[in-house]
């Protein structure tokens, strides 16, 4: 008799959990992913006009602090768009994942506010000195965007080199600090 009631109780709990899970809405938050008017910590700006968003829009993952791997995916970006000098997107957190729920809670409560693009600059030739003597990254590919505690910090802005040749060129041209190697 004990196991019969235990089984019924477990079924009721499971049923309630599934009903709650299916009706729960994913958390939504709008972020600025890039402001092309701002010089970042590394001394350059990222020009929106040169951002290739095709791969990012096809797979708009939100990563936890640029960490690679399936467990680091905490949501997806939607409504990715340019608004004047800003690249903005709305974050939808995966409320079925514990880590994503915790990060969404911290965003909701104002403890986390930063986002950071993971970029592939393709080549050093894409860093061009603008008339104001500031480097502009004039062509790059957005690969992902992460939720980070301090945006534009050495641990927040990560540039990805797609090939070994590009990686070697970037290292030889004194940007290894930017690539976080």
mmCIF file of C-alpha atoms in Angstrom:
data_model
loop_
_atom_site.group_PDB
_atom_site.id
_atom_site.type_symbol
_atom_site.label_atom_id
_atom_site.label_comp_id
_atom_site.label_asym_id
_atom_site.label_seq_id
_atom_site.Cartn_x
_atom_site.Cartn_y
_atom_site.Cartn_z
ATOM 1 C CA UNK A 1 0.000 0.000 0.000
ATOM 2 C CA UNK A 2 2.848 2.399 0.774
ATOM 3 C CA UNK A 3 4.362 1.974 -2.685
ATOM 4 C CA UNK A 4 0.957 2.540 -4.345
ATOM 5 C CA UNK A 5 0.514 5.948 -2.639
ATOM 6 C CA UNK A 6 4.153 6.822 -3.228
ATOM 7 C CA UNK A 7 3.697 6.129 -6.923
ATOM 8 C CA UNK A 8 0.490 8.220 -7.077
ATOM 9 C CA UNK A 9 2.236 11.079 -5.210
ATOM 10 C CA UNK A 10 5.217 10.935 -7.599
ATOM 11 C CA UNK A 11 2.888 11.011 -10.600
ATOM 12 C CA UNK A 12 1.063 14.053 -9.231
ATOM 13 C CA UNK A 13 4.336 15.881 -8.560
ATOM 14 C CA UNK A 14 5.660 14.998 -12.024
ATOM 15 C CA UNK A 15 2.388 16.047 -13.639
ATOM 16 C CA UNK A 16 2.451 19.398 -11.797
ATOM 17 C CA UNK A 17 6.103 19.939 -12.745
ATOM 18 C CA UNK A 18 5.414 19.266 -16.433
ATOM 19 C CA UNK A 19 2.325 21.521 -16.423
ATOM 20 C CA UNK A 20 4.319 24.333 -14.749
ATOM 21 C CA UNK A 21 7.275 23.833 -17.100
ATOM 22 C CA UNK A 22 5.127 23.917 -20.243
ATOM 23 C CA UNK A 23 3.361 27.153 -19.278
ATOM 24 C CA UNK A 24 6.423 29.019 -18.044
ATOM 25 C CA UNK A 25 7.617 31.813 -20.320
ATOM 26 C CA UNK A 26 11.250 32.350 -21.158
ATOM 27 C CA UNK A 27 12.869 35.460 -19.715
ATOM 28 C CA UNK A 28 13.330 38.345 -22.223
ATOM 29 C CA UNK A 29 15.850 41.150 -21.894
ATOM 30 C CA UNK A 30 17.110 43.677 -24.448
ATOM 31 C CA UNK A 31 20.841 44.313 -24.674
ATOM 32 C CA UNK A 32 23.186 46.567 -26.582
ATOM 33 C CA UNK A 33 25.722 44.239 -28.186
ATOM 34 C CA UNK A 34 27.809 46.978 -29.815
ATOM 35 C CA UNK A 35 27.962 50.767 -29.803
ATOM 36 C CA UNK A 36 30.156 51.741 -32.717
ATOM 37 C CA UNK A 37 30.761 55.216 -31.276
ATOM 38 C CA UNK A 38 32.530 53.843 -28.187
ATOM 39 C CA UNK A 39 36.243 53.055 -28.051
ATOM 40 C CA UNK A 40 36.671 49.790 -26.196
ATOM 41 C CA UNK A 41 39.239 48.953 -23.548
ATOM 42 C CA UNK A 42 41.667 47.834 -26.239
ATOM 43 C CA UNK A 43 41.612 51.179 -27.993
ATOM 44 C CA UNK A 44 39.474 50.397 -31.031
ATOM 45 C CA UNK A 45 35.870 50.657 -32.185
ATOM 46 C CA UNK A 46 33.874 47.970 -33.976
ATOM 47 C CA UNK A 47 32.069 49.398 -36.991
ATOM 48 C CA UNK A 48 28.547 48.044 -37.405
ATOM 49 C CA UNK A 49 28.688 48.563 -41.172
ATOM 50 C CA UNK A 50 31.450 45.942 -41.383
ATOM 51 C CA UNK A 51 29.829 43.358 -39.105
ATOM 52 C CA UNK A 52 28.879 40.164 -40.896
ATOM 53 C CA UNK A 53 25.900 38.849 -38.931
ATOM 54 C CA UNK A 54 24.912 35.955 -41.221
ATOM 55 C CA UNK A 55 26.341 33.109 -39.128
ATOM 56 C CA UNK A 56 25.286 34.766 -35.858
ATOM 57 C CA UNK A 57 21.702 35.213 -37.055
ATOM 58 C CA UNK A 58 21.606 31.603 -38.288
ATOM 59 C CA UNK A 59 22.746 30.348 -34.855
ATOM 60 C CA UNK A 60 22.154 33.207 -32.392
ATOM 61 C CA UNK A 61 23.418 31.518 -29.236
ATOM 62 C CA UNK A 62 23.918 33.287 -25.943
ATOM 63 C CA UNK A 63 26.974 31.887 -24.251
ATOM 64 C CA UNK A 64 27.916 32.192 -20.616
ATOM 65 C CA UNK A 65 31.045 34.401 -20.671
ATOM 66 C CA UNK A 66 32.291 33.264 -24.124
ATOM 67 C CA UNK A 67 32.742 29.681 -22.908
ATOM 68 C CA UNK A 68 32.487 27.106 -25.675
ATOM 69 C CA UNK A 69 30.424 23.951 -25.347
ATOM 70 C CA UNK A 70 26.781 22.941 -25.285
ATOM 71 C CA UNK A 71 26.462 23.433 -21.534
ATOM 72 C CA UNK A 72 27.505 27.070 -21.920
ATOM 73 C CA UNK A 73 24.524 27.882 -24.152
ATOM 74 C CA UNK A 74 22.117 29.746 -21.888
ATOM 75 C CA UNK A 75 19.677 31.059 -24.454
ATOM 76 C CA UNK A 76 19.240 32.629 -27.869
ATOM 77 C CA UNK A 77 19.216 36.152 -29.258
ATOM 78 C CA UNK A 78 16.230 37.433 -31.203
ATOM 79 C CA UNK A 79 15.312 40.752 -32.771
ATOM 80 C CA UNK A 80 18.957 41.329 -33.726
ATOM 81 C CA UNK A 81 19.004 44.770 -35.334
ATOM 82 C CA UNK A 82 20.826 48.032 -35.823
ATOM 83 C CA UNK A 83 19.357 51.071 -34.106
ATOM 84 C CA UNK A 84 21.459 54.044 -35.155
ATOM 85 C CA UNK A 85 24.986 53.412 -33.844
ATOM 86 C CA UNK A 86 23.842 50.448 -31.753
ATOM 87 C CA UNK A 87 23.588 46.747 -32.461
ATOM 88 C CA UNK A 88 20.840 45.479 -30.184
ATOM 89 C CA UNK A 89 19.209 42.136 -29.499
ATOM 90 C CA UNK A 90 16.688 40.615 -27.144
ATOM 91 C CA UNK A 91 17.959 37.774 -24.977
ATOM 92 C CA UNK A 92 15.693 34.786 -24.418
ATOM 93 C CA UNK A 93 17.080 32.690 -21.594
ATOM 94 C CA UNK A 94 16.560 28.933 -21.474
ATOM 95 C CA UNK A 95 14.466 28.672 -18.312
ATOM 96 C CA UNK A 96 14.720 24.878 -18.492
ATOM 97 C CA UNK A 97 18.436 25.089 -17.693
ATOM 98 C CA UNK A 98 19.523 25.806 -14.122
ATOM 99 C CA UNK A 99 22.554 27.930 -15.070
ATOM 100 C CA UNK A 100 20.523 29.943 -17.580
ATOM 101 C CA UNK A 101 17.764 30.551 -15.000
ATOM 102 C CA UNK A 102 20.334 31.782 -12.495
ATOM 103 C CA UNK A 103 21.924 34.146 -15.022
ATOM 104 C CA UNK A 104 18.471 35.364 -16.105
ATOM 105 C CA UNK A 105 17.641 36.048 -12.450
ATOM 106 C CA UNK A 106 20.840 38.056 -12.053
ATOM 107 C CA UNK A 107 19.994 40.030 -15.198
ATOM 108 C CA UNK A 108 16.430 40.614 -13.969
ATOM 109 C CA UNK A 109 17.700 41.763 -10.561
ATOM 110 C CA UNK A 110 20.326 44.066 -12.099
ATOM 111 C CA UNK A 111 23.383 42.129 -10.933
ATOM 112 C CA UNK A 112 24.458 41.294 -14.495
ATOM 113 C CA UNK A 113 24.086 43.952 -17.177
ATOM 114 C CA UNK A 114 26.850 43.290 -19.653
ATOM 115 C CA UNK A 115 26.923 41.644 -23.043
ATOM 116 C CA UNK A 116 29.922 41.061 -25.269
ATOM 117 C CA UNK A 117 30.291 40.048 -28.899
ATOM 118 C CA UNK A 118 32.602 37.217 -29.875
ATOM 119 C CA UNK A 119 34.190 38.426 -33.102
ATOM 120 C CA UNK A 120 36.409 37.093 -35.854
ATOM 121 C CA UNK A 121 38.410 40.077 -37.225
ATOM 122 C CA UNK A 122 39.580 38.031 -40.251
ATOM 123 C CA UNK A 123 42.871 39.927 -40.611
ATOM 124 C CA UNK A 124 44.984 42.739 -39.147
ATOM 125 C CA UNK A 125 44.278 44.741 -42.287
ATOM 126 C CA UNK A 126 40.731 45.192 -40.959
ATOM 127 C CA UNK A 127 42.064 47.400 -38.130
ATOM 128 C CA UNK A 128 42.234 50.841 -39.767
ATOM 129 C CA UNK A 129 43.265 54.146 -38.205
ATOM 130 C CA UNK A 130 40.339 56.568 -38.413
ATOM 131 C CA UNK A 131 40.758 60.361 -38.877
ATOM 132 C CA UNK A 132 40.570 60.798 -35.080
ATOM 133 C CA UNK A 133 43.661 58.515 -34.679
ATOM 134 C CA UNK A 134 41.588 55.688 -33.184
ATOM 135 C CA UNK A 135 41.647 52.206 -34.670
ATOM 136 C CA UNK A 136 38.395 50.989 -36.183
ATOM 137 C CA UNK A 137 37.704 47.313 -36.823
ATOM 138 C CA UNK A 138 36.063 47.834 -40.204
ATOM 139 C CA UNK A 139 35.268 44.227 -41.117
ATOM 140 C CA UNK A 140 34.563 41.296 -38.823
ATOM 141 C CA UNK A 141 32.205 38.418 -38.265
ATOM 142 C CA UNK A 142 29.970 38.107 -35.208
ATOM 143 C CA UNK A 143 30.048 34.506 -34.006
ATOM 144 C CA UNK A 144 28.184 34.749 -30.710
ATOM 145 C CA UNK A 145 27.257 37.156 -27.956
ATOM 146 C CA UNK A 146 27.737 36.390 -24.288
ATOM 147 C CA UNK A 147 26.363 37.618 -21.018
ATOM 148 C CA UNK A 148 29.339 38.906 -19.015
ATOM 149 C CA UNK A 149 29.827 40.632 -15.664
ATOM 150 C CA UNK A 150 32.102 43.361 -17.041
ATOM 151 C CA UNK A 151 31.626 44.169 -20.706
ATOM 152 C CA UNK A 152 34.651 45.152 -22.759
ATOM 153 C CA UNK A 153 37.061 43.783 -20.182
ATOM 154 C CA UNK A 154 40.033 41.590 -21.126
ATOM 155 C CA UNK A 155 37.886 38.598 -20.164
ATOM 156 C CA UNK A 156 34.729 39.899 -21.855
ATOM 157 C CA UNK A 157 35.586 40.882 -25.414
ATOM 158 C CA UNK A 158 37.002 37.874 -27.165
ATOM 159 C CA UNK A 159 38.065 37.927 -30.782
ATOM 160 C CA UNK A 160 38.113 34.613 -32.607
ATOM 161 C CA UNK A 161 40.670 33.797 -35.279
ATOM 162 C CA UNK A 162 39.130 31.435 -37.802
ATOM 163 C CA UNK A 163 42.326 29.967 -39.256
ATOM 164 C CA UNK A 164 45.867 29.279 -38.047
ATOM 165 C CA UNK A 165 47.244 31.811 -40.564
ATOM 166 C CA UNK A 166 44.985 34.581 -39.244
ATOM 167 C CA UNK A 167 45.845 33.621 -35.664
ATOM 168 C CA UNK A 168 49.582 33.788 -36.446
ATOM 169 C CA UNK A 169 49.191 37.163 -38.197
ATOM 170 C CA UNK A 170 47.244 38.602 -35.278
ATOM 171 C CA UNK A 171 49.814 37.326 -32.766
ATOM 172 C CA UNK A 172 52.689 38.781 -34.759
ATOM 173 C CA UNK A 173 50.967 42.159 -34.905
ATOM 174 C CA UNK A 174 50.752 42.710 -31.150
ATOM 175 C CA UNK A 175 47.103 41.931 -30.589
ATOM 176 C CA UNK A 176 47.576 38.732 -28.628
ATOM 177 C CA UNK A 177 46.219 40.533 -25.546
ATOM 178 C CA UNK A 178 42.993 41.213 -27.409
ATOM 179 C CA UNK A 179 42.693 37.546 -28.365
ATOM 180 C CA UNK A 180 43.097 36.463 -24.737
ATOM 181 C CA UNK A 181 45.802 33.915 -25.577
#
